[in-house]
mmCIF file of C-alpha atoms in Angstrom:
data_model
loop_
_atom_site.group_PDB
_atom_site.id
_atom_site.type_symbol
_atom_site.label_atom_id
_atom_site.label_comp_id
_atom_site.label_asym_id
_atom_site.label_seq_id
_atom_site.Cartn_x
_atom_site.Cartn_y
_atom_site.Cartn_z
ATOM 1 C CA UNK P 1 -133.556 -92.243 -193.872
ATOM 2 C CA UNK P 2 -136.027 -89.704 -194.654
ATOM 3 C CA UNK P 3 -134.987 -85.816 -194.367
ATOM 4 C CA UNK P 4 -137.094 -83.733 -191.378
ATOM 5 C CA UNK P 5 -136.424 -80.359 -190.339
ATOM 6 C CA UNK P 6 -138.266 -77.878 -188.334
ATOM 7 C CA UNK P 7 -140.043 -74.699 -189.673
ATOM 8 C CA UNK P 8 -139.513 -72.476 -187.396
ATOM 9 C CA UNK P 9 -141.883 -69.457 -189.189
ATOM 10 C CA UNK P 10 -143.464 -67.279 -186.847
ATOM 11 C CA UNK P 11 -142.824 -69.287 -183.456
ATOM 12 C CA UNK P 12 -139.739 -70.585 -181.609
ATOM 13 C CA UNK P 13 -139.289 -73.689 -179.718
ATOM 14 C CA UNK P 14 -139.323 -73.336 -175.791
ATOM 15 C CA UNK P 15 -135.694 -73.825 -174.018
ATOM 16 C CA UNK P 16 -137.194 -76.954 -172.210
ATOM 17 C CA UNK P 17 -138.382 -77.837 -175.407
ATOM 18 C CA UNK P 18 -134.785 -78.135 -177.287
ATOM 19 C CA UNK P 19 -133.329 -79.298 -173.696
ATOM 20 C CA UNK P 20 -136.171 -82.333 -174.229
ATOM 21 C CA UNK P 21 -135.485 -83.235 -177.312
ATOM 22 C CA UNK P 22 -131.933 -82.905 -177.037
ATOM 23 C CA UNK P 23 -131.896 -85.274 -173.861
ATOM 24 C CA UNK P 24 -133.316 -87.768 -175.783
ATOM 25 C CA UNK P 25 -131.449 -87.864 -178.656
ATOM 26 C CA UNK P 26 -128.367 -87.604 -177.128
ATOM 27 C CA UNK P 27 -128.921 -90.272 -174.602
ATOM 28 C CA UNK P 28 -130.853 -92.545 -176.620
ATOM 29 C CA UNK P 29 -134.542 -94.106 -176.198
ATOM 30 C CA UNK P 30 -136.317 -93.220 -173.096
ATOM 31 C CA UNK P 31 -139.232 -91.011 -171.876
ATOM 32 C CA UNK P 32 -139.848 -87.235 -171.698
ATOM 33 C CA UNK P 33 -142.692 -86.433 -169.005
ATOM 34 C CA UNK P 34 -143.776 -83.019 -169.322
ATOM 35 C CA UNK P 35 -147.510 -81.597 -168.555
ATOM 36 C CA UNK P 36 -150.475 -81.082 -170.665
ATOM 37 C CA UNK P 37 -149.853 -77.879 -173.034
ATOM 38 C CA UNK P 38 -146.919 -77.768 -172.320
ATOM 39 C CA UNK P 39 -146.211 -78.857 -176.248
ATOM 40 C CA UNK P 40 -145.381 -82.588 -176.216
ATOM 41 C CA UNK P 41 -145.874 -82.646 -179.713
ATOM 42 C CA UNK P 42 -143.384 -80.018 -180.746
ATOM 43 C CA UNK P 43 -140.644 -82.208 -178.899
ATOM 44 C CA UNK P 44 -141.363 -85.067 -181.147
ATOM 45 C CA UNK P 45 -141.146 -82.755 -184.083
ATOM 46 C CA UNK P 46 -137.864 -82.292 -183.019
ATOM 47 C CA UNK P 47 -136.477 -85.795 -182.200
ATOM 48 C CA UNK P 48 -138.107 -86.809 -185.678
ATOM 49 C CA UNK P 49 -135.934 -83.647 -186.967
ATOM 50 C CA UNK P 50 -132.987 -85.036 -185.312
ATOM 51 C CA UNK P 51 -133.488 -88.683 -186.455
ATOM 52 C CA UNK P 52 -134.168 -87.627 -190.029
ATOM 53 C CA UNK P 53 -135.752 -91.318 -190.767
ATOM 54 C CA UNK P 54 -138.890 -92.841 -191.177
ATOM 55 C CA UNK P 55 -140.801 -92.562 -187.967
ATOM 56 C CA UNK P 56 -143.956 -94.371 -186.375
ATOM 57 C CA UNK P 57 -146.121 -92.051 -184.032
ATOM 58 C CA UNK P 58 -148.705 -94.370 -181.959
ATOM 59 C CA UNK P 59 -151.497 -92.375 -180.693
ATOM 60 C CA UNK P 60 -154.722 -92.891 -178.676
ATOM 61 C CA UNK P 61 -157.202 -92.150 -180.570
ATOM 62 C CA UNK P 62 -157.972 -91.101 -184.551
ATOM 63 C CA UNK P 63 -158.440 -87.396 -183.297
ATOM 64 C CA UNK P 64 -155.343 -86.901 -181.755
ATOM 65 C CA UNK P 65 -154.064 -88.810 -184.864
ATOM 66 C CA UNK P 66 -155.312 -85.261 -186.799
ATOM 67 C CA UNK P 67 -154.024 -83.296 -184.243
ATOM 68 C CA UNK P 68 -150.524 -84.645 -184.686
ATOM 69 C CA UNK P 69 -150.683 -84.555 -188.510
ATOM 70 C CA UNK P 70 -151.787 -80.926 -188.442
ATOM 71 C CA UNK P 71 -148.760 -79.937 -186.051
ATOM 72 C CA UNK P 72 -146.010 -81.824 -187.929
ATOM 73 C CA UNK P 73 -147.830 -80.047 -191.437
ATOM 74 C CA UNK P 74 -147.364 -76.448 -189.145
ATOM 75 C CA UNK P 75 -144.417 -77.047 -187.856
ATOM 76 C CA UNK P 76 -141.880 -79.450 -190.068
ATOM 77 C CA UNK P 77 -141.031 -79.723 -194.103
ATOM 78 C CA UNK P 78 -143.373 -82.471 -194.421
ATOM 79 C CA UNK P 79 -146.226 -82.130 -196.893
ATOM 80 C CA UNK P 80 -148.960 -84.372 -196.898
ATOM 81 C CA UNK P 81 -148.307 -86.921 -199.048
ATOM 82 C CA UNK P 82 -145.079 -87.949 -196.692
ATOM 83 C CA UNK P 83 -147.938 -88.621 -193.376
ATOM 84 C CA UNK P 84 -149.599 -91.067 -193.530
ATOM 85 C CA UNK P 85 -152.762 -92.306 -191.153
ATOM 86 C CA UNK P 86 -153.577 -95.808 -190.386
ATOM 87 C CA UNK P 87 -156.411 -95.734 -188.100
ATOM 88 C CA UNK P 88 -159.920 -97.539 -188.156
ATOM 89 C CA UNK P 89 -160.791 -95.222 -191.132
ATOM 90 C CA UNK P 90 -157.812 -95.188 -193.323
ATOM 91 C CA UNK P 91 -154.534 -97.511 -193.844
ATOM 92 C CA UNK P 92 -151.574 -95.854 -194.885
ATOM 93 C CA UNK P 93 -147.960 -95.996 -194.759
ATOM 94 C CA UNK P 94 -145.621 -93.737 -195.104
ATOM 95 C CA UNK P 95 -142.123 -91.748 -194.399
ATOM 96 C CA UNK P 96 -144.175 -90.740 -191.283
ATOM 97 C CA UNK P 97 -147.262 -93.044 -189.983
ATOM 98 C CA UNK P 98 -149.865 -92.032 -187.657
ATOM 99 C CA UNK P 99 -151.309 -94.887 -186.080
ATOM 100 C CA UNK P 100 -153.590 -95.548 -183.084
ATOM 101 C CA UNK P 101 -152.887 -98.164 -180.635
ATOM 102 C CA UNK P 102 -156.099 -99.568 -181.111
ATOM 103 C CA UNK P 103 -155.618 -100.647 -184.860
ATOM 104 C CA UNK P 104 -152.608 -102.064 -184.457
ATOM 105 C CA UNK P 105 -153.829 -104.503 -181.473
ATOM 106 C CA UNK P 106 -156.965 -105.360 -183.371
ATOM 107 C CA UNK P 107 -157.004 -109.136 -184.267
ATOM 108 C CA UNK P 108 -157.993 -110.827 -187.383
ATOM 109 C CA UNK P 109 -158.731 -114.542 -187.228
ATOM 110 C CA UNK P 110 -157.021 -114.619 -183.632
ATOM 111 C CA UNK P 111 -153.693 -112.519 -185.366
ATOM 112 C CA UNK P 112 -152.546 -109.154 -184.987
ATOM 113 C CA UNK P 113 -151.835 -108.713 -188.533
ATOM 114 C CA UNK P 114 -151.600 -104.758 -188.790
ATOM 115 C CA UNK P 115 -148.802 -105.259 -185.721
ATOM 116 C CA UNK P 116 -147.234 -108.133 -188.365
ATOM 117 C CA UNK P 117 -147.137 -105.241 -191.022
ATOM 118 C CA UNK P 118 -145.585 -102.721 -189.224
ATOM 119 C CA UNK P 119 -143.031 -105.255 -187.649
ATOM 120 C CA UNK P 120 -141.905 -105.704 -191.282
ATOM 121 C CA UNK P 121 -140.674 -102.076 -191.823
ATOM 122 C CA UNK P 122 -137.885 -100.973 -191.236
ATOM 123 C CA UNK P 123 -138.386 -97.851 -188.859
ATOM 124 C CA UNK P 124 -135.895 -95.672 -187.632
ATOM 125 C CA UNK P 125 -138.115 -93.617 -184.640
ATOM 126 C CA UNK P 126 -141.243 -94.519 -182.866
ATOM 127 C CA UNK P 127 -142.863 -92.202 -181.191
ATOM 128 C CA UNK P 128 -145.513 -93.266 -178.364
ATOM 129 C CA UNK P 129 -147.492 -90.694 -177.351
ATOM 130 C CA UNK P 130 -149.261 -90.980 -174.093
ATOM 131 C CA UNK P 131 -147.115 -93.523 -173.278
ATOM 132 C CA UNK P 132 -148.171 -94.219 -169.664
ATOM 133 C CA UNK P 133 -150.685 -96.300 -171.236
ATOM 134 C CA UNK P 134 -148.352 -98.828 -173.060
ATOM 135 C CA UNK P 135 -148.318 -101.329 -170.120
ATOM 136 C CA UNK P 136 -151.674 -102.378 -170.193
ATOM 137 C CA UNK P 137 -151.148 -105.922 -172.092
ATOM 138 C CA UNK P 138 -152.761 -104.965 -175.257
ATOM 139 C CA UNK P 139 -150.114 -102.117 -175.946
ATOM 140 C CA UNK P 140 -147.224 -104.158 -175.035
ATOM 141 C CA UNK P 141 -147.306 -106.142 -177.674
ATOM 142 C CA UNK P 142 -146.329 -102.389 -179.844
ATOM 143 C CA UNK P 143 -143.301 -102.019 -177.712
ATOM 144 C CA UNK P 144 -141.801 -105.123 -179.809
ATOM 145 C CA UNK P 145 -142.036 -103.124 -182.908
ATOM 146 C CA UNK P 146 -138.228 -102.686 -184.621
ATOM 147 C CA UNK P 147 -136.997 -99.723 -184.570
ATOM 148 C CA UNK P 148 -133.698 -97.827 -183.636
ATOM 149 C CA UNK P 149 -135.159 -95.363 -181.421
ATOM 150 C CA UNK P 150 -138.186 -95.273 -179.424
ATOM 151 C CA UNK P 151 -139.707 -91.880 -177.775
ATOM 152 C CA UNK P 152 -142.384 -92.132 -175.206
ATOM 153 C CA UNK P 153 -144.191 -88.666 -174.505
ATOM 154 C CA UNK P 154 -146.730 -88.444 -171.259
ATOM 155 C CA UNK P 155 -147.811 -85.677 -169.325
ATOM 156 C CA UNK P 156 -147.819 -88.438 -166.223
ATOM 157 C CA UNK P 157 -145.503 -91.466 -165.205
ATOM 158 C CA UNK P 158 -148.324 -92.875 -162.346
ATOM 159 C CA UNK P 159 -150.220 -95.583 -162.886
ATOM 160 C CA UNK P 160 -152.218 -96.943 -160.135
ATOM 161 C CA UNK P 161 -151.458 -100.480 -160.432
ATOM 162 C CA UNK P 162 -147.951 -99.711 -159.959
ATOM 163 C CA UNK P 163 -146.346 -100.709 -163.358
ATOM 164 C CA UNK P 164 -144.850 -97.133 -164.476
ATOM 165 C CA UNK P 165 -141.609 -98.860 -164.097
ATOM 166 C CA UNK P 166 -142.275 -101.322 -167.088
ATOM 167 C CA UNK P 167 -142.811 -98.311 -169.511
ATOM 168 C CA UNK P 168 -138.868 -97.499 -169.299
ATOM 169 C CA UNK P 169 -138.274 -101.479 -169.336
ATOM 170 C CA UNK P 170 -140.456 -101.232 -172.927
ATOM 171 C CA UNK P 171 -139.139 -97.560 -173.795
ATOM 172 C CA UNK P 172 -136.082 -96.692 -171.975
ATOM 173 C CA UNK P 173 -135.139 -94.659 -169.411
ATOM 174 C CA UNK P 174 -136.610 -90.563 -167.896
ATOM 175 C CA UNK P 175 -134.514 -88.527 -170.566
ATOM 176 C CA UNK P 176 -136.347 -85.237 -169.292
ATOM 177 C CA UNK P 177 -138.883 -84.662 -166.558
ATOM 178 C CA UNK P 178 -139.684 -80.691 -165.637
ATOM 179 C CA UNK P 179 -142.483 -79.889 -162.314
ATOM 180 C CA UNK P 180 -145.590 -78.830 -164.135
ATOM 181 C CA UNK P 181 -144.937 -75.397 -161.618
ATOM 182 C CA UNK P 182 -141.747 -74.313 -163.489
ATOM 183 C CA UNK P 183 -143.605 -74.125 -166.644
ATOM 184 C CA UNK P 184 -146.463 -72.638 -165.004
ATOM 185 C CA UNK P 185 -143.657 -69.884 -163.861
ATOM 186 C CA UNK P 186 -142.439 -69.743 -166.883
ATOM 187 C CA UNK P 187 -146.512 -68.639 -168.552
ATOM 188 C CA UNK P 188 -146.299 -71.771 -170.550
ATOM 189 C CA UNK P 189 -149.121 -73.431 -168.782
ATOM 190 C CA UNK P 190 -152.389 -71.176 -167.331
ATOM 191 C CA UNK P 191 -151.826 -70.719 -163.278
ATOM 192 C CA UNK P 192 -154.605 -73.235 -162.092
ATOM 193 C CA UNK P 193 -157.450 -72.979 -158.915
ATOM 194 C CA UNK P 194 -158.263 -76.636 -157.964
ATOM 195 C CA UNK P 195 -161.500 -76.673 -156.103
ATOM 196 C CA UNK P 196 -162.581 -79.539 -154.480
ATOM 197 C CA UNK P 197 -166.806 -79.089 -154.138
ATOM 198 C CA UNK P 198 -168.086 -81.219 -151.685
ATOM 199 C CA UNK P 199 -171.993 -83.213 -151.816
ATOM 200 C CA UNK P 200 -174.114 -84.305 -149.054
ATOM 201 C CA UNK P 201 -176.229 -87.655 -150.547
ATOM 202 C CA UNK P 202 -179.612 -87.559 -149.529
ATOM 203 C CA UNK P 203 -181.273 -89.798 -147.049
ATOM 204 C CA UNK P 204 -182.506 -91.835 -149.547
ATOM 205 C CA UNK P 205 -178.926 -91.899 -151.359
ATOM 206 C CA UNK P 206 -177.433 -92.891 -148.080
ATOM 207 C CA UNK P 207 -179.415 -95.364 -147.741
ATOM 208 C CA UNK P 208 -178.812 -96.724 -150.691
ATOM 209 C CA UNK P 209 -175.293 -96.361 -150.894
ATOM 210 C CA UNK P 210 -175.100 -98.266 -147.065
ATOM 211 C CA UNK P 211 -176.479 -101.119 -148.177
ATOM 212 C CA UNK P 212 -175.074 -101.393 -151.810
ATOM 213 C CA UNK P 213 -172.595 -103.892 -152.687
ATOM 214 C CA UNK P 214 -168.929 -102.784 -152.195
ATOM 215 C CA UNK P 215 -167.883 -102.755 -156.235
ATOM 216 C CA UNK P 216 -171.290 -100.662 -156.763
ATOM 217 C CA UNK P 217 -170.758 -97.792 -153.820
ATOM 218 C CA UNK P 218 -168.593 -95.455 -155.896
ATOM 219 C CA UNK P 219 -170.972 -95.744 -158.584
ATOM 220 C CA UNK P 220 -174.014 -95.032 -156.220
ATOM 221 C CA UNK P 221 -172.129 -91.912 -154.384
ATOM 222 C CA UNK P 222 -170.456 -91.064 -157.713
ATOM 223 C CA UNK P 223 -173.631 -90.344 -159.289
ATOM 224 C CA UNK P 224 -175.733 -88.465 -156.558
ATOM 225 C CA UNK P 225 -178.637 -86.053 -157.710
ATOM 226 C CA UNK P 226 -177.079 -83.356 -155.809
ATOM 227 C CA UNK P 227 -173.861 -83.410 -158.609
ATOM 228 C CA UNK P 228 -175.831 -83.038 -161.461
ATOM 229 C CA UNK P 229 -177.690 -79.799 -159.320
ATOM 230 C CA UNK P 230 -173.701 -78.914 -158.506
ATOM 231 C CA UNK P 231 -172.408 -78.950 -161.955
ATOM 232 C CA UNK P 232 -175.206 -77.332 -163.779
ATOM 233 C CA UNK P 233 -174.838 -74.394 -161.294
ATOM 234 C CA UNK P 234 -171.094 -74.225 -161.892
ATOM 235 C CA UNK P 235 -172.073 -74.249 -165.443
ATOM 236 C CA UNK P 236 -174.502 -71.000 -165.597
ATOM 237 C CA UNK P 237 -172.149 -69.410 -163.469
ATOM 238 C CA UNK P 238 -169.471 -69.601 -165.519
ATOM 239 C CA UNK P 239 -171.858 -69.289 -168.696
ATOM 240 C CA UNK P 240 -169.630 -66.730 -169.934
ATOM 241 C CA UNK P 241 -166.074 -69.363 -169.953
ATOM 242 C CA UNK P 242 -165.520 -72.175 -172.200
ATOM 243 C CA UNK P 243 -166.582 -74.809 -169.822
ATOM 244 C CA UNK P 244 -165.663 -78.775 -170.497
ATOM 245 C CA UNK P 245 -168.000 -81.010 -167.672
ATOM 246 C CA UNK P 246 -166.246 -84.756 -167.885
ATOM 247 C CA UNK P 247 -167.825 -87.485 -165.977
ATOM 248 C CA UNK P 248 -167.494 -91.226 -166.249
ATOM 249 C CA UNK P 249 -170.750 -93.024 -165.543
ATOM 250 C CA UNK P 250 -173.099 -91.812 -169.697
ATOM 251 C CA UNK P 251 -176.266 -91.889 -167.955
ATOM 252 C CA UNK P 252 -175.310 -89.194 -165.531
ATOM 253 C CA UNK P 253 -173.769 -87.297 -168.459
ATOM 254 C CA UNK P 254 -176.241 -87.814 -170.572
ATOM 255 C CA UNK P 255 -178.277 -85.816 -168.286
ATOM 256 C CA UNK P 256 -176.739 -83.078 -167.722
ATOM 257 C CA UNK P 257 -175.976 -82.566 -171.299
ATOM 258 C CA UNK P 258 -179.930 -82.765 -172.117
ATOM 259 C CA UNK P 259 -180.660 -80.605 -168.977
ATOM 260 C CA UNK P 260 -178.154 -77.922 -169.600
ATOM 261 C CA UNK P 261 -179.024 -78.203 -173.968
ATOM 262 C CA UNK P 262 -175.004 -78.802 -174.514
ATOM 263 C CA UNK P 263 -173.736 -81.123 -176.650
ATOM 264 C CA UNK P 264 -172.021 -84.355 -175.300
ATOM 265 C CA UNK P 265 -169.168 -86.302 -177.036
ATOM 266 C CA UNK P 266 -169.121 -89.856 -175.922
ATOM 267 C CA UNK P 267 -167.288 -93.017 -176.898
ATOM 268 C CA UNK P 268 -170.001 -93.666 -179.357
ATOM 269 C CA UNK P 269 -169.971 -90.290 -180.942
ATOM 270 C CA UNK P 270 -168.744 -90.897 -184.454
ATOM 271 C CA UNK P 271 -165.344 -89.368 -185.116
ATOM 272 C CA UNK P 272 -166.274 -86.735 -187.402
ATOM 273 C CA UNK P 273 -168.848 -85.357 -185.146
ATOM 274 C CA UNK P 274 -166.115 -85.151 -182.313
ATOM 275 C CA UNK P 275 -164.024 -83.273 -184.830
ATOM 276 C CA UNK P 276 -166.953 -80.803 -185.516
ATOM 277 C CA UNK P 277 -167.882 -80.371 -181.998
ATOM 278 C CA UNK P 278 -164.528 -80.083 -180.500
ATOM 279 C CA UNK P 279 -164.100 -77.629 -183.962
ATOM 280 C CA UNK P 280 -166.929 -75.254 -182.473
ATOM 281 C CA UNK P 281 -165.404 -75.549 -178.934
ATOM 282 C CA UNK P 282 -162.423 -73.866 -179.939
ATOM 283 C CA UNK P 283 -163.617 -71.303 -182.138
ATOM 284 C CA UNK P 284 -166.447 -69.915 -179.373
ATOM 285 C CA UNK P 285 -169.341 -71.248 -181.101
ATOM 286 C CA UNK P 286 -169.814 -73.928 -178.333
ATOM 287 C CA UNK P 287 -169.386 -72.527 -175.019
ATOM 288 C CA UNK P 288 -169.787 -76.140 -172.824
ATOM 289 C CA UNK P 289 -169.578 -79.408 -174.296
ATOM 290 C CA UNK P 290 -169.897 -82.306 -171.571
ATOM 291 C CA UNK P 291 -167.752 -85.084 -172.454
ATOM 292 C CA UNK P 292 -166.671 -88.785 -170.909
ATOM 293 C CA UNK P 293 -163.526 -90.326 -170.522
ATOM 294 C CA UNK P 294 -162.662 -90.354 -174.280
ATOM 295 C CA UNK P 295 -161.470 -86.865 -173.902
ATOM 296 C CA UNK P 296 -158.453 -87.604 -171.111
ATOM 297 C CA UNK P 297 -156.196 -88.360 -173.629
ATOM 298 C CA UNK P 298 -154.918 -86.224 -176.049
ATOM 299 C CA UNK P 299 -157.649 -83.883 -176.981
ATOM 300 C CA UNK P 300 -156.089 -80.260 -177.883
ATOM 301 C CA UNK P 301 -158.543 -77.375 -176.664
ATOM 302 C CA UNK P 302 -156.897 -74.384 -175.512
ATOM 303 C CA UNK P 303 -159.336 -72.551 -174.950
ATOM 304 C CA UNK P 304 -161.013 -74.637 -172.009
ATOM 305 C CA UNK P 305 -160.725 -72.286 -169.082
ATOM 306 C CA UNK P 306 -162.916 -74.618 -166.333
ATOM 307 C CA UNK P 307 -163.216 -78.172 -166.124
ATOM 308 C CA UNK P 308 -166.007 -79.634 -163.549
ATOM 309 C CA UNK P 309 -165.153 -83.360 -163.044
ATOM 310 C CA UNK P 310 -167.881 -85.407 -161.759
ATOM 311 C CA UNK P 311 -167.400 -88.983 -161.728
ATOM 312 C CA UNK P 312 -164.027 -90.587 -162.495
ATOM 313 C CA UNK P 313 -161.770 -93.978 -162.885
ATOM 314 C CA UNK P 314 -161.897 -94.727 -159.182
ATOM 315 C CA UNK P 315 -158.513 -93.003 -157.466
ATOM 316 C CA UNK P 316 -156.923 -92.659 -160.665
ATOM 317 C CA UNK P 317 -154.213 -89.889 -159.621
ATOM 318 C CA UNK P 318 -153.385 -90.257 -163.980
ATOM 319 C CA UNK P 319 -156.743 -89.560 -165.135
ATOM 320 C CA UNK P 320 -156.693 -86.288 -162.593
ATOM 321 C CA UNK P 321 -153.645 -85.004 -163.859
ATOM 322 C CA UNK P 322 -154.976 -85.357 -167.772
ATOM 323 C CA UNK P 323 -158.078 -83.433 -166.773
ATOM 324 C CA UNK P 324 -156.510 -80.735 -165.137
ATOM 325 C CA UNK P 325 -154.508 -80.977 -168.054
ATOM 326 C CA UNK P 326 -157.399 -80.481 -170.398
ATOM 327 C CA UNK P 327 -157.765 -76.217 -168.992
ATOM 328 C CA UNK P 328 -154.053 -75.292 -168.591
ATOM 329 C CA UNK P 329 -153.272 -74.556 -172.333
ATOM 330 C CA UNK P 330 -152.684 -70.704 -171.789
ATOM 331 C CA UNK P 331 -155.165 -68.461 -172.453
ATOM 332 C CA UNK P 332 -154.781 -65.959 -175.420
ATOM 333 C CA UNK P 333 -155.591 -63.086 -172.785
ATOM 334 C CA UNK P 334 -153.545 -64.894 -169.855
ATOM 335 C CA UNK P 335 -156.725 -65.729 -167.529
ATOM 336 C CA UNK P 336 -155.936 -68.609 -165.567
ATOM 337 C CA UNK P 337 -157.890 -71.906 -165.412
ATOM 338 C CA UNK P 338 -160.103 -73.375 -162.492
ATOM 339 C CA UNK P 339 -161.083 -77.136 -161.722
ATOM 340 C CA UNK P 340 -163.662 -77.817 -159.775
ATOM 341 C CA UNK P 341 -164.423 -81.548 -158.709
ATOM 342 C CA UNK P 342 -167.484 -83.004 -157.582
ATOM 343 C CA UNK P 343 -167.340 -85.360 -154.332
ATOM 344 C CA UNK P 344 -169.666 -86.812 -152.304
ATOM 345 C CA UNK P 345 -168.691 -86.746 -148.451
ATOM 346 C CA UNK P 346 -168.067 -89.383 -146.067
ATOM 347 C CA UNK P 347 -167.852 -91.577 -148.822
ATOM 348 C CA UNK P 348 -165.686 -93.989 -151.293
ATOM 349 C CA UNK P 349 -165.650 -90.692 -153.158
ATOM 350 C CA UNK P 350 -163.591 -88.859 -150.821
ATOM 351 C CA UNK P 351 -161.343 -91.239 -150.380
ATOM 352 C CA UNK P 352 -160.577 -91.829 -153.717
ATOM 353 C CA UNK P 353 -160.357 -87.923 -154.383
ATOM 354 C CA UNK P 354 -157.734 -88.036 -151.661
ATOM 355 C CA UNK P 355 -155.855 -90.648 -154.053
ATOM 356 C CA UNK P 356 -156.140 -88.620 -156.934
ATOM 357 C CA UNK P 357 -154.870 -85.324 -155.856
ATOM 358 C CA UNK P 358 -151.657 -86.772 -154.389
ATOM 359 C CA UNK P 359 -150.001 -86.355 -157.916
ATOM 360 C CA UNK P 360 -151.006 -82.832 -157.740
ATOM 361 C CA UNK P 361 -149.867 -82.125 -154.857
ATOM 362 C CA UNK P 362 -146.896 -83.318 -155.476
ATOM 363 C CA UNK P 363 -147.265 -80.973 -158.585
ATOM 364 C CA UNK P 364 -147.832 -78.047 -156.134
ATOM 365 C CA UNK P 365 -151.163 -77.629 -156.593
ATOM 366 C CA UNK P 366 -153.301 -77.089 -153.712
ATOM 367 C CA UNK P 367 -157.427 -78.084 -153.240
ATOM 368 C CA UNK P 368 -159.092 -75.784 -151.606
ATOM 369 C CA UNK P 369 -162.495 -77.185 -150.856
ATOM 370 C CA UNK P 370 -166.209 -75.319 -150.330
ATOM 371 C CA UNK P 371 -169.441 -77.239 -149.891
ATOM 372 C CA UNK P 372 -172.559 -77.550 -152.868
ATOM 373 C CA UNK P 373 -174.276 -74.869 -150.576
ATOM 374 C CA UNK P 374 -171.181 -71.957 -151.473
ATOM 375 C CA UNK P 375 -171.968 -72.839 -155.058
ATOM 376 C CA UNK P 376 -175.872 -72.658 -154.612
ATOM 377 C CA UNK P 377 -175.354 -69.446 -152.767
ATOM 378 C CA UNK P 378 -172.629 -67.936 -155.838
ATOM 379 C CA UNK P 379 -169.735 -67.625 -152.933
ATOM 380 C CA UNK P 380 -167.066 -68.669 -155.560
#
């Protein structure tokens, strides 16, 4: 046992909040889905309060392994010396452990020996954040940790190749689930405009993309000049917004980044310098900061008003809910967010764009879509 409570000192927890938390504690292991900003974190604050024992929180990267350190420091009694971090730069245990899936899958001499040393304690909560992830093989093998409770916490349930129903196999069942709308309703979450901007390819692209092999088409229409021309424009015009530009393919981004003179965060960008730059986005200093995939998951900047997506994960309707997810923190002075994406036409693209707005849709978000020329032209 290890004694928890919540602080509550100059905020309140949210009635879907304390009807989260309270769904899972009082019907036992399981899953609460609820949308980006929407304060994930603060629920497992809570279950840890109501648990009152040690507690493992498994996290995606060694960022959000700060992040959650510096909320539980806000908003529980714990002090520092009761969390610890066990992550590629630090190994410690304690009353409360912060560890990133990635560590505790890494094998030495063909064993998973930090996943040995973890299976020895005696835990009495785990806490998965982003838990839609868990499937994949690699973080299966943490759903065997002991423990006497297990939380999973994910903004999204879908998973493309169809295995969302083997996180509440791992986890346990939906204890809470609210429409990303309600919230929105309820000015938890920033109202979002989804804007779908689609590309012509050039001759010469077409070309190329008609005669490319099938695995390299997205890559070829997913990377078209005319994007780059797209998303810088999108950029100046909204020079006066915190702007996040996320694409999947570094050469691309690496590109824009040097063309626009904005700094990029990458995979290989070393975790301090993340900290720093993502630091700078949220105070103002940096107004755009292009970043790759590394920053679906669990990357808190609330003050990211427009995201412009231009190359993702194939049809991943997941990875399209975490970027919206990245702008709809709510804005101190209640503006609401816009997301443009980037798609080539009569392409792999499009189809696959199709696949990943289904979730929002289903969301109640709507895509209203202008061509490259509206954005050329300033008709926003």
């Amino acid at each position: 046992a290890h004694e928890i409570s919540l602080l509550e000192d100059g905020w309140n927890m949210r009635e879907y909040q304390k009807l989260a938390a309270e769904g899972f504690w009082h019907g036992g292991s399981g899953v609460v889905v609820l949308p980006c900003g929407a304060g994930k974190t603060i629920v497992g604050a809570a279950a840890m309060a109501h648990a009152k024992a040690t507690t493992l929180i498994l996290v995606t990267n060694t960022v959000a392994a700060r992040q959650w350190r510096d909320e539980l420091l806000r908003r529980t009694n714990l002090n520092e010396d009761e969390i610890g971090e066990y992550s590629g730069a630090k190994k410690e245990i304690r009353p409360v452990t912060i560890a990133t899936y990635q560590v505790m899958t890494t094998k030495k001499k063909g064993v998973f020996a930090h996943l040995d040393l973890f299976d020895g304690h005696d835990w009495g909560l785990i806490i998965y954040d982003e838990v839609h992830l868990l499937p994949a093989p690699i973080f299966r093998f943490t759903a065997d940790i002991q423990s006497r409770r297990r939380l999973g916490l994910t903004a999204t349930l879908v998973r493309e190749d169809g295995m969302e129903g083997e996180v509440f196999s791992l986890i346990g069942p939906k204890r809470f689930d609210v429409p990303w709308k309600e919230i929105e309703a309820q000015g938890y979450i920033a109202p979002a405009d989804c804007v779908e901007v689609r590309v012509t390819l050039t001759e010469h692209e077409r070309l190329n993309y008609a005669t490319a092999e099938t695995e390299n088409r997205y890559r070829v229409c997913a990377t078209t000049a005319t994007k780059k021309s797209v998303a810088i424009a999108l950029a100046k015009f909204h020079e006066n917004d915190q702007v996040l530009i996320i694409g999947q393919y570094i050469d691309q981004i690496d590109e824009i980044s040097n063309d626009l003179g904005v700094p990029i965060i990458k995979g290989d960008t070393p975790v301090k310098e993340r900290e720093i730059l993502y630091n700078a986005f949220r105070n103002g200093e940096i107004k755009c900061l292009v970043v790759s995939k590394v920053a679906n998951f669990s990357i808190d900047l609330p003050e990211a008003s427009i995201a412009i997506q231009i190359s993702g994960t194939f049809g991943s309707r997941q990875e399209e809910a975490q970027r919206l997810g990245r702008i709809l923190r709510p804005k101190a002075d209640g503006r609401g967010a816009r997301f443009y994406s980037l798609v080539a036409r009569d392409t792999v693209d499009q189809d696959f764009a199709q696949n990943r707005q289904r979730f929002l849709a289903e969301q109640g978000y709507s895509y209203r879509i202008i061509d490259a020329d509206d954005v050329f032209t300033g008709k926003l």
